[in-house]
Each structure stands twice: as structure tokens, then as C-alpha cells.
Amino acid sequence: MRDQVPGKRRVVVVGAGNAALCAALSAREGGAAVTVLERAPRPEHGGNSRFTMASMRFAYGGLDELQEVAGRLSAEETATSDFGSYPESQFVRDLERMSGGRADPDLVATLVSRSRPTLRWMRGLGVEFVPLYAGQAFEVDGKHRFWGGLTLQARGGGPGLVASLQRAAERAGIEVLYESRAVRLHVEGGSVRGVEVEGPSGSRTLPAGAVVLASGGFEANREWRRQHLGEGWEAAKVRGSRFNTGDGIRMALEAGAARAGQWTGCHAVAWDLNAPEVGNLEVRHRYQKHSYPLGIVVNARGERFLDEGADFRNYTYARYGRKVLEQPGRFAWQVFDSRVSGLLRDEYHQSHASRVTADSVEELAGRLDGVDEEGFLRTVRDFNAAVRRDVRFDPSARDGRSTRGLVPDKSNWANPLDRPPFEAFAVTCGITFTFGGLRVDSLARVLDEDGRPLDGLFAAGELVGGLFYDNYPGGSGLTAGAVFGRIAGGGAAGHDG
Ligand SMILES: Cc1cc2nc3c(=O)[nH]c(=O)nc-3n(C[C@H](O)[C@H](O)[C@H](O)COP(=O)(O)OP(=O)(O)OC[C@H]3O[C@@H](n4cnc5c(N)ncnc54)[C@H](O)[C@@H]3O)c2cc1C
């Protein structure tokens, strides 16, 4: 182990995704010598963070504050885009609303108030942010109008984000050890003072003044999924890293940490039926199917089972994976006609997409594998008859163009399915990350059952519980990881070890 700064406190960070690298960089800024442990081999490094589009939600009052993060946008970009604003109060409301009022208010306040300063800090470290035109804006009257509070992504998506943070870590002299799996915390007299690690050359204990756990949730652990999320969840496809099996959570619990958050809950989306069992770094997020608000979704009986237009995609997608998992055979078909096919997101145009097309609804019915044809035709007939045609369709706003009298109704963006050609996409449930985890305070200190900080232990990212319950506002995970990672790293560096 190199000593970047002889005599300085050593901080060990477990994980090498977004939260971990932010923690490592912050600990380094705080003057610590930092070692990052990455369980994955180098080609698979970077955790779920690398699989993402790297869209990051943050509060901004308008264009000036957006540009604090994105840098100066071109005259053309500002002339042709309506970025709107996303005030702190709205971000707080979204987190409260999405969690049914259960999100920890201290964590929410910290996440929201530190969101823009943290992204600005990342920009200073070399992460570039650019407008997220694809999937977060619709063109209305010649302008790209952003909807849903999510406006920027890191340039290059997840790979770009992780590579930028890694370059910054290299520049800062942070050591990253690959194929190095943390297995146990080393506790001395009640204080965490190191990590036991299994690496290419066997087991050893790395001593540390403080440890930051940022090793993701337990979404890639089939046993834990069945045990905590419930029967059936073992069958979900894992959207991201196969290495997030809950090690960090287990180690902290063994050291006396308390649980927090919704252990029965997770983020899960509609995911291509034929996607592999765990994430594929070539395809990354592109197995997702996020344009369902523009069409209808049917199950094996040919019946609709969710309100496709309940809200903007950002506010429903994370809970609709569970709905698909609950259907017979654990699959569904998303159906669109040519009225909206030009509005479908990029992931629908990939060659691997499980897609069928037809020139009539009847023909389509025969092509939907596993679906009752009569049931499907009845659903389309009833749906088309229930659409309120007196309201204008506008995908960039909650347009109120709904159906009337169906169970369930579609609340927005309802169009009759009557313009050939038709296309349909087969989906199943893809799990993104788990909501249950460790209890931390707003200083990212891991707490015990009595609410006391465990000396020397910090945590950030997916393995923290208390922010998300049942649902999730899109783009919050990376921001939460960055905000609390930065705080954790600073705290670990300043810790009296
Ligand atoms: C396909 C997909 C798309 C997504 N899109 C977005 C998006 O656009 N915006 C957004 O905000 N969120 C998105 N998310 C969610 C987002 O990925 C997570 O919220 C975020 O990446 C979590 O970061 P993290 O650092 O906590 O975990 P990760 O990035 O998963 O990092 C965990 C790290 O810990 C390592 N590790 C695990 N166990 C050990 C161990 N025992 N020892 C050492 N290392 C270990 C892993 O190898 C990995 O490097 C997406 C997720 C997926 C899967």
C-alpha cells in the first residue's frame, strides 16, 4: 500500500462507483491518504454507476444556476430550449411525495440543499455536465421543453462519469485496488480501524483511521432479494453490477450498525424480456423501456394493469417494474402506434429490443407471445372508446388527456391505438437497486440502534437506507451518492483516528 502522504490519516473506501469515488476525492481533499477497494476486476469496475445515463437531479432556480453546473451553454442551446427551473422546495416535495412522507427529513434536506454545490464541486474535478435532450425533453412549438425536474447528465453517461472521477482520483494520488473484496470491518475497542480484504494475493487487514462504505445495495444477491423483497424477486433481472450483493451492509450490521429504510422495497423498471440475468456493460441502461406513458401496457390476459400516464415517467418508472413482476408469467407488452412511434426513446430503436410489428391490431394480437388474443382486442377496443379526445395531447406537460371509465384509467397522454403500423415490446422486471440499508445521519456517519455514531464508520450511496420508499424521483441516486459520498469522505478525513 503506497503512502501518498506519510504520517497522514488513512481512509479506506469500500467500492469504486460514484459514491465511493466522491468519498475518496473528498477524503483526499481533507488531507487523508486514501485507498479504494474495488471487488470487481478492472474491466468491470465502477458498479451500477457505470451502467447509467448519468442523469443527475439537482435544484436550480433558473438558467444561471443551471449554468453553474453545466458551464456556459451555447446561444443556440438557450434559444431553442426551455430548461425551466427546479426549486429546492420542489425537490423536497418530490422526495416526500415519492416516499409517501417516509423519507428521513434530515437526509432529504441535506440531499436537496447540497445537490447543486456538489455537482459544481464535481465539475471542478473534471466531470462535465450537458443537457439531457434525449428522454427528458419534448419539442413543443420549436423548443425543447424539459419536463420532470431532470435536466443534465454527465458527459459520456455512466462510463464518462466514472472515468472522469477516476482520472481525478489518479491525479490526486488515490490508490485503487481491484479484485479486492472487503469482507469484514476491523473493530478495536468499539472503533472501526480497518477492513479485512480478500485480494489476488490472499487475505489481509488494511488498517485505517476511518472507513467509508460505498459498496452498493443487495440487488445482485438472489437469496437476500427473496428474503427481504419477497417471493418472486429471485427471478428479477439485475440491471447493473453483479458485485452489489450487500457486503457493505452485512459488514456494518455485524459491527453494530442499525438498519434503516424500506428493506422490502427497491427500484425496479420495465426491462427487455430477453436481457441477460445481470447487466451488460455494452448495452448498459438500453434494455430499459421508459416510453410506456405514450402507449398501453398489457399482461398475459391482454389486460392493462397500471396507469401508464399517472405522472411523468421520472415519477412512475421505478415502481412499475414491481407491477410487471406481479403479472402472470412476470412479463408484459408495451404497445404503441405510429402516432407516437417518433417520440419513443432511443432504447426502443436498438437492434436487441424484443419487438414485434403489425399493420393492424388484429395482426398484432397474434404476434404478442403469451398474450390472450381476445383479451387484448377487447382491451384495445375499450381503451380507444374511453379516450377523451376533447383534450389536446402534449407529452411535455401533464396534459390531462385521459380515459374515462376504465380500471385502471390512463390519466394523461391517452391516444387511441388506431394508426398503423403498430409495434409492441416485451418486458419483464429489471431491478436497479434496493431501498433498505444502513442508518446514517446527515454527516454520513453510520449509527447504531441507539442512534449513536459508530466511531470511524461512514457510508454513502445505495447502501444507505431512509431516502426512498416504494418510489423514487429519477436521477436522485447518483446525486445522493455524490452528496453523501463527499460528506462521508470529508468526515472520514477529519476523523480522530
Ligand atoms: C441501468 C441503470 C441505470 C441507472 N441510471 C441512473 C441515472 O441515470 N441516474 C441516477 O441517478 N441513477 C441511475 N441509476 C442508479 C444508480 O446507478 C445508483 O443510484 C448509483 O450508481 C449508486 O452508486 P453507488 O456508488 O452507491 O453504487 P455502485 O455504483 O453500484 O458502486 C458500488 C461499488 O461497490 C463495489 N463492491 C461491492 N461489494 C464490494 C466489496 N465487498 N468490496 C469492495 N467493493 C465492493 C462494486 O463493485 C462497485 O464498484 C441507474 C442504475 C442502473 C443499474
Coordinates of N, CA, C and O in Angstrom, one line a residue, residues 377-491:
L377 N -57.6 -7.7 -27.8 CA -58.5 -7.0 -28.7 C -59.6 -6.2 -27.9 O -59.9 -5.1 -28.2
R378 N -60.1 -6.9 -26.9 CA -61.2 -6.2 -26.1 C -60.6 -5.0 -25.4 O -61.2 -3.9 -25.3
T379 N -59.4 -5.2 -24.8 CA -58.7 -4.1 -24.1 C -58.5 -2.9 -25.1 O -58.8 -1.8 -24.7
V380 N -58.1 -3.2 -26.3 CA -57.8 -2.0 -27.2 C -59.1 -1.4 -27.6 O -59.2 -0.1 -27.6
R381 N -60.2 -2.2 -27.8 CA -61.5 -1.6 -28.2 C -62.0 -0.7 -27.1 O -62.4 0.5 -27.3
D382 N -61.9 -1.2 -25.8 CA -62.4 -0.4 -24.7 C -61.6 0.8 -24.5 O -62.1 1.9 -24.1
F383 N -60.3 0.6 -24.6 CA -59.4 1.8 -24.4 C -59.7 2.9 -25.4 O -59.8 4.0 -25.0
N384 N -59.7 2.5 -26.7 CA -59.9 3.5 -27.7 C -61.3 4.3 -27.5 O -61.3 5.5 -27.7
A385 N -62.3 3.5 -27.0 CA -63.6 4.2 -26.8 C -63.5 5.1 -25.6 O -64.4 6.0 -25.5
A386 N -62.6 4.9 -24.7 CA -62.6 5.7 -23.4 C -61.7 6.9 -23.5 O -61.7 7.7 -22.5
V387 N -61.0 7.1 -24.6 CA -60.1 8.3 -24.6 C -60.8 9.6 -24.8 O -61.7 9.7 -25.6
R388 N -60.4 10.5 -23.9 CA -61.1 11.9 -24.0 C -60.4 12.7 -25.2 O -59.3 13.2 -25.1
R389 N -61.1 12.8 -26.3 CA -60.5 13.4 -27.5 C -60.6 14.9 -27.4 O -60.1 15.6 -28.3
D390 N -61.3 15.4 -26.5 CA -61.5 16.9 -26.4 C -60.3 17.6 -25.8 O -60.3 18.8 -25.7
V391 N -59.4 16.8 -25.2 CA -58.2 17.5 -24.6 C -57.0 17.3 -25.5 O -56.8 16.2 -26.1
R392 N -56.2 18.3 -25.6 CA -55.0 18.3 -26.6 C -53.9 17.4 -26.0 O -53.6 17.6 -24.8
F393 N -53.3 16.6 -26.8 CA -52.2 15.7 -26.4 C -50.9 16.6 -26.4 O -50.6 17.3 -27.3
D394 N -50.2 16.6 -25.2 CA -49.0 17.3 -25.1 C -48.0 16.5 -24.2 O -48.1 16.5 -22.9
P395 N -47.0 15.8 -24.8 CA -46.2 14.9 -24.0 C -45.2 15.7 -23.0 O -44.7 15.1 -22.1
S396 N -45.1 17.0 -23.2 CA -44.2 17.8 -22.3 C -44.9 18.3 -21.1 O -44.3 19.0 -20.3
A397 N -46.2 18.1 -20.9 CA -46.9 18.6 -19.7 C -47.9 17.4 -19.3 O -48.2 16.6 -20.1
R398 N -48.3 17.5 -18.0 CA -49.3 16.5 -17.6 C -50.6 17.1 -18.3 O -51.2 18.0 -17.8
D399 N -50.9 16.5 -19.5 CA -51.9 17.1 -20.3 C -53.4 16.8 -19.9 O -54.3 17.5 -20.5
G400 N -53.6 15.9 -19.1 CA -55.0 15.6 -18.6 C -55.8 14.9 -19.7 O -57.0 14.7 -19.6
R401 N -55.1 14.5 -20.8 CA -55.8 13.7 -21.8 C -55.9 12.3 -21.4 O -55.0 11.5 -21.5
S402 N -57.0 12.0 -20.8 CA -57.1 10.7 -20.0 C -58.2 9.8 -20.7 O -58.8 10.2 -21.7
T403 N -58.4 8.7 -20.1 CA -59.5 7.8 -20.4 C -60.6 8.0 -19.3 O -60.2 8.4 -18.2
R404 N -61.8 7.6 -19.7 CA -62.9 7.7 -18.7 C -63.5 6.3 -18.6 O -63.9 5.7 -19.6
G405 N -63.6 5.9 -17.3 CA -64.4 4.7 -17.1 C -63.7 3.4 -17.1 O -64.3 2.3 -17.0
L406 N -62.4 3.4 -17.2 CA -61.6 2.1 -17.3 C -61.0 1.8 -15.9 O -60.9 2.7 -15.1
V407 N -60.7 0.5 -15.7 CA -60.0 0.2 -14.5 C -58.7 -0.6 -14.9 O -58.9 -1.7 -15.4
P408 N -57.6 0.0 -14.8 CA -57.3 1.4 -14.3 C -57.5 2.3 -15.5 O -57.2 2.0 -16.7
D409 N -57.8 3.6 -15.2 CA -57.8 4.6 -16.2 C -56.4 5.0 -16.5 O -55.5 4.8 -15.7
K410 N -56.2 5.6 -17.7 CA -54.9 6.3 -18.0 C -55.1 7.8 -17.8 O -56.0 8.4 -18.4
S411 N -54.3 8.4 -17.0 CA -54.6 9.8 -16.5 C -54.1 10.9 -17.4 O -54.6 12.0 -17.4
N412 N -53.0 10.6 -18.2 CA -52.5 11.6 -19.1 C -52.1 10.9 -20.4 O -51.9 9.7 -20.4
W413 N -51.9 11.7 -21.5 CA -51.3 11.2 -22.7 C -52.0 10.0 -23.4 O -51.4 9.1 -24.0
A414 N -53.3 9.9 -23.2 CA -54.1 8.8 -23.8 C -54.4 9.1 -25.2 O -55.1 10.1 -25.5
N415 N -54.0 8.3 -26.1 CA -54.4 8.4 -27.5 C -54.9 7.0 -28.0 O -54.4 6.0 -27.5
P416 N -56.0 7.0 -28.8 CA -56.5 5.8 -29.3 C -55.4 5.0 -30.1 O -54.6 5.7 -30.7
L417 N -55.3 3.7 -30.0 CA -54.4 2.9 -30.8 C -55.1 2.6 -32.1 O -55.9 1.7 -32.2
D418 N -54.9 3.4 -33.1 CA -55.6 3.2 -34.3 C -54.8 3.6 -35.6 O -55.4 3.6 -36.7
R419 N -53.6 4.0 -35.4 CA -52.8 4.4 -36.6 C -51.7 3.4 -36.9 O -50.7 3.4 -36.2
P420 N -51.9 2.6 -37.9 CA -50.8 1.6 -38.2 C -49.6 2.3 -38.8 O -49.8 3.4 -39.3
P421 N -48.4 1.7 -38.8 CA -48.2 0.4 -38.2 C -48.1 0.4 -36.7 O -47.9 1.5 -36.1
F422 N -48.4 -0.7 -36.1 CA -48.3 -0.9 -34.6 C -47.0 -1.6 -34.2 O -46.5 -2.4 -35.0
E423 N -46.6 -1.3 -33.1 CA -45.4 -2.0 -32.6 C -45.5 -2.3 -31.1 O -46.2 -1.6 -30.4
A424 N -44.9 -3.4 -30.7 CA -45.0 -3.8 -29.2 C -43.7 -4.3 -28.8 O -42.9 -4.9 -29.6
F425 N -43.4 -4.1 -27.5 CA -42.1 -4.5 -26.9 C -42.4 -5.4 -25.7 O -43.2 -5.0 -24.8
A426 N -41.7 -6.5 -25.6 CA -41.8 -7.4 -24.5 C -40.9 -7.0 -23.4 O -39.7 -6.9 -23.6
V427 N -41.5 -6.9 -22.1 CA -40.7 -6.5 -21.0 C -40.9 -7.4 -19.8 O -41.9 -8.1 -19.7
T428 N -39.9 -7.4 -18.9 CA -40.1 -8.1 -17.6 C -39.6 -7.1 -16.6 O -39.4 -5.9 -16.9
C429 N -39.3 -7.6 -15.4 CA -38.9 -6.7 -14.3 C -37.3 -6.7 -14.2 O -36.7 -7.7 -14.1
G430 N -36.8 -5.5 -14.2 CA -35.3 -5.3 -14.0 C -35.1 -4.6 -12.7 O -35.6 -3.4 -12.5
I431 N -34.4 -5.2 -11.8 CA -34.1 -4.5 -10.5 C -32.9 -3.6 -10.6 O -31.9 -4.0 -11.2
T432 N -33.0 -2.4 -10.1 CA -31.9 -1.4 -10.2 C -31.1 -1.4 -8.9 O -29.9 -1.6 -8.9
F433 N -31.8 -1.1 -7.8 CA -31.1 -1.1 -6.5 C -32.1 -1.2 -5.4 O -33.3 -1.0 -5.6
T434 N -31.6 -1.6 -4.2 CA -32.5 -1.9 -3.1 C -32.6 -0.6 -2.2 O -31.7 0.2 -2.2
F435 N -33.8 -0.4 -1.6 CA -34.0 0.8 -0.8 C -33.6 0.6 0.7 O -33.4 1.6 1.4
G436 N -33.5 -0.6 1.2 CA -33.2 -0.8 2.6 C -31.7 -0.8 2.8 O -30.9 -1.2 1.9
G437 N -31.2 -0.3 3.9 CA -29.8 -0.2 4.1 C -29.4 0.2 5.5 O -30.1 -0.2 6.5
L438 N -28.3 0.9 5.6 CA -27.8 1.3 6.9 C -28.4 2.7 7.3 O -28.7 3.5 6.5
R439 N -28.4 2.8 8.6 CA -28.9 4.1 9.2 C -27.7 5.0 9.3 O -26.6 4.7 9.8
V440 N -27.8 6.2 8.7 CA -26.8 7.2 8.8 C -27.4 8.5 9.2 O -28.6 8.7 9.0
D441 N -26.6 9.5 9.7 CA -27.1 10.8 9.9 C -26.7 11.7 8.7 O -26.1 11.2 7.8
S442 N -27.0 13.0 8.8 CA -26.8 13.9 7.7 C -25.3 14.2 7.6 O -24.9 14.8 6.6
L443 N -24.4 13.7 8.5 CA -23.0 13.8 8.3 C -22.4 12.5 7.7 O -21.2 12.2 7.8
A444 N -23.3 11.6 7.3 CA -23.0 10.3 6.7 C -22.3 9.4 7.7 O -21.6 8.4 7.3
R445 N -22.5 9.6 9.0 CA -21.9 8.7 10.0 C -22.9 7.5 10.2 O -24.1 7.7 10.2
V446 N -22.4 6.3 10.2 CA -23.2 5.2 10.4 C -23.6 5.1 11.9 O -22.8 5.3 12.8
L447 N -24.9 4.9 12.1 CA -25.4 5.0 13.5 C -25.8 3.6 14.0 O -26.1 2.7 13.2
D448 N -25.7 3.4 15.3 CA -26.1 2.1 15.9 C -27.6 2.2 16.3 O -28.3 3.2 16.1
E449 N -28.1 1.1 16.9 CA -29.5 1.1 17.3 C -30.0 2.2 18.2 O -31.2 2.6 18.2
D450 N -29.0 2.7 19.0 CA -29.4 3.8 19.9 C -29.2 5.2 19.2 O -29.4 6.2 19.9
G451 N -28.9 5.2 17.9 CA -28.7 6.5 17.2 C -27.3 7.1 17.5 O -27.2 8.3 17.1
R452 N -26.4 6.3 18.0 CA -25.1 6.9 18.2 C -24.2 6.5 17.1 O -24.2 5.4 16.6
P453 N -23.3 7.5 16.6 CA -22.4 7.1 15.5 C -21.4 6.0 15.9 O -20.9 6.0 17.1
L454 N -21.2 5.1 15.0 CA -20.1 4.1 15.2 C -18.8 4.7 14.9 O -18.6 5.2 13.7
D455 N -18.0 4.8 15.9 CA -16.7 5.6 15.7 C -15.9 5.0 14.5 O -15.7 3.8 14.4
G456 N -15.6 5.9 13.6 CA -14.7 5.5 12.4 C -15.4 4.9 11.2 O -14.8 4.5 10.3
L457 N -16.8 5.0 11.2 CA -17.5 4.4 10.1 C -18.5 5.3 9.4 O -19.3 5.9 10.1
F458 N -18.4 5.5 8.1 CA -19.2 6.3 7.3 C -19.8 5.5 6.2 O -19.2 4.5 5.8
A459 N -20.9 6.0 5.6 CA -21.5 5.3 4.5 C -22.2 6.2 3.5 O -22.7 7.3 3.9
A460 N -22.2 5.8 2.2 CA -22.9 6.7 1.2 C -23.3 5.8 0.1 O -22.7 4.7 -0.2
G461 N -24.3 6.3 -0.7 CA -24.7 5.6 -1.9 C -25.9 4.7 -1.6 O -26.6 4.8 -0.6
E462 N -26.0 3.7 -2.5 CA -27.1 2.8 -2.5 C -27.3 2.0 -1.2 O -28.4 1.5 -0.9
L463 N -26.2 1.9 -0.4 CA -26.3 1.0 0.8 C -26.9 1.8 2.0 O -27.0 1.2 3.1
V464 N -27.2 3.0 1.8 CA -27.8 3.8 2.8 C -29.3 3.7 2.8 O -29.9 3.8 1.7
G465 N -30.0 3.6 3.9 CA -31.5 3.5 3.9 C -32.1 4.8 4.3 O -31.4 5.6 5.0
G466 N -33.3 5.0 4.0 CA -34.0 6.2 4.6 C -34.5 7.3 3.6 O -35.2 8.2 4.0
L467 N -34.0 7.2 2.4 CA -34.3 8.2 1.4 C -35.5 7.8 0.5 O -36.4 8.6 0.2
F468 N -35.5 6.6 0.1 CA -36.5 6.1 -0.9 C -37.4 5.0 -0.3 O -36.9 4.0 0.3
Y469 N -38.7 5.2 -0.6 CA -39.7 4.2 -0.1 C -40.7 4.0 -1.3 O -41.2 5.0 -1.7
D470 N -40.9 2.8 -1.7 CA -41.9 2.5 -2.8 C -41.6 3.1 -4.1 O -41.9 2.5 -5.2
N471 N -41.0 4.3 -4.1 CA -40.9 5.0 -5.4 C -39.6 5.9 -5.3 O -39.0 6.0 -4.2
Y472 N -39.4 6.6 -6.4 CA -38.1 7.3 -6.5 C -38.1 8.4 -7.6 O -38.6 8.0 -8.7
P473 N -37.7 9.6 -7.4 CA -37.7 10.6 -8.5 C -36.4 10.3 -9.3 O -35.3 10.4 -8.8
G474 N -36.5 10.0 -10.6 CA -35.4 9.7 -11.5 C -34.2 10.6 -11.3 O -34.4 11.8 -11.2
G475 N -33.0 10.1 -11.3 CA -31.8 10.9 -11.3 C -31.4 11.3 -9.9 O -30.5 12.1 -9.7
S476 N -32.0 10.7 -8.8 CA -31.7 11.1 -7.5 C -30.6 10.2 -6.9 O -29.9 10.6 -6.0
G477 N -30.4 9.0 -7.4 CA -29.4 8.1 -6.8 C -28.0 8.5 -6.9 O -27.2 8.5 -6.0
L478 N -27.6 9.0 -8.1 CA -26.2 9.5 -8.3 C -26.0 10.7 -7.5 O -24.9 10.9 -6.9
T479 N -27.0 11.6 -7.5 CA -26.8 12.8 -6.7 C -26.7 12.5 -5.2 O -25.8 13.1 -4.5
A480 N -27.5 11.6 -4.7 CA -27.5 11.2 -3.3 C -26.1 10.6 -3.0 O -25.5 11.0 -2.0
G481 N -25.6 9.8 -3.9 CA -24.3 9.2 -3.7 C -23.2 10.2 -3.7 O -22.3 10.1 -2.8
A482 N -23.3 11.2 -4.6 CA -22.3 12.2 -4.6 C -22.3 13.1 -3.4 O -21.3 13.4 -2.7
V483 N -23.5 13.5 -3.0 CA -23.7 14.4 -1.9 C -23.2 13.7 -0.6 O -22.3 14.3 0.1
F484 N -23.7 12.5 -0.3 CA -23.3 11.9 1.0 C -21.9 11.3 0.9 O -21.2 11.2 1.9
G485 N -21.4 10.9 -0.4 CA -20.1 10.5 -0.5 C -19.1 11.6 -0.2 O -18.1 11.4 0.5
R486 N -19.4 12.8 -0.7 CA -18.5 13.9 -0.4 C -18.5 14.2 1.1 O -17.4 14.4 1.7
I487 N -19.6 14.2 1.7 CA -19.7 14.4 3.1 C -19.0 13.3 3.9 O -18.2 13.6 4.8
A488 N -19.2 12.1 3.5 CA -18.5 10.9 4.2 C -17.0 11.0 4.1 O -16.3 10.8 5.1
G489 N -16.5 11.4 2.9 CA -15.1 11.4 2.7 C -14.5 12.5 3.6 O -13.4 12.3 4.2
G490 N -15.2 13.7 3.6 CA -14.7 14.8 4.5 C -14.7 14.4 5.9 O -13.7 14.7 6.7
G491 N -15.7 13.8 6.4 CA -15.8 13.3 7.8 C -14.8 12.3 8.1 O -14.1 12.4 9.2

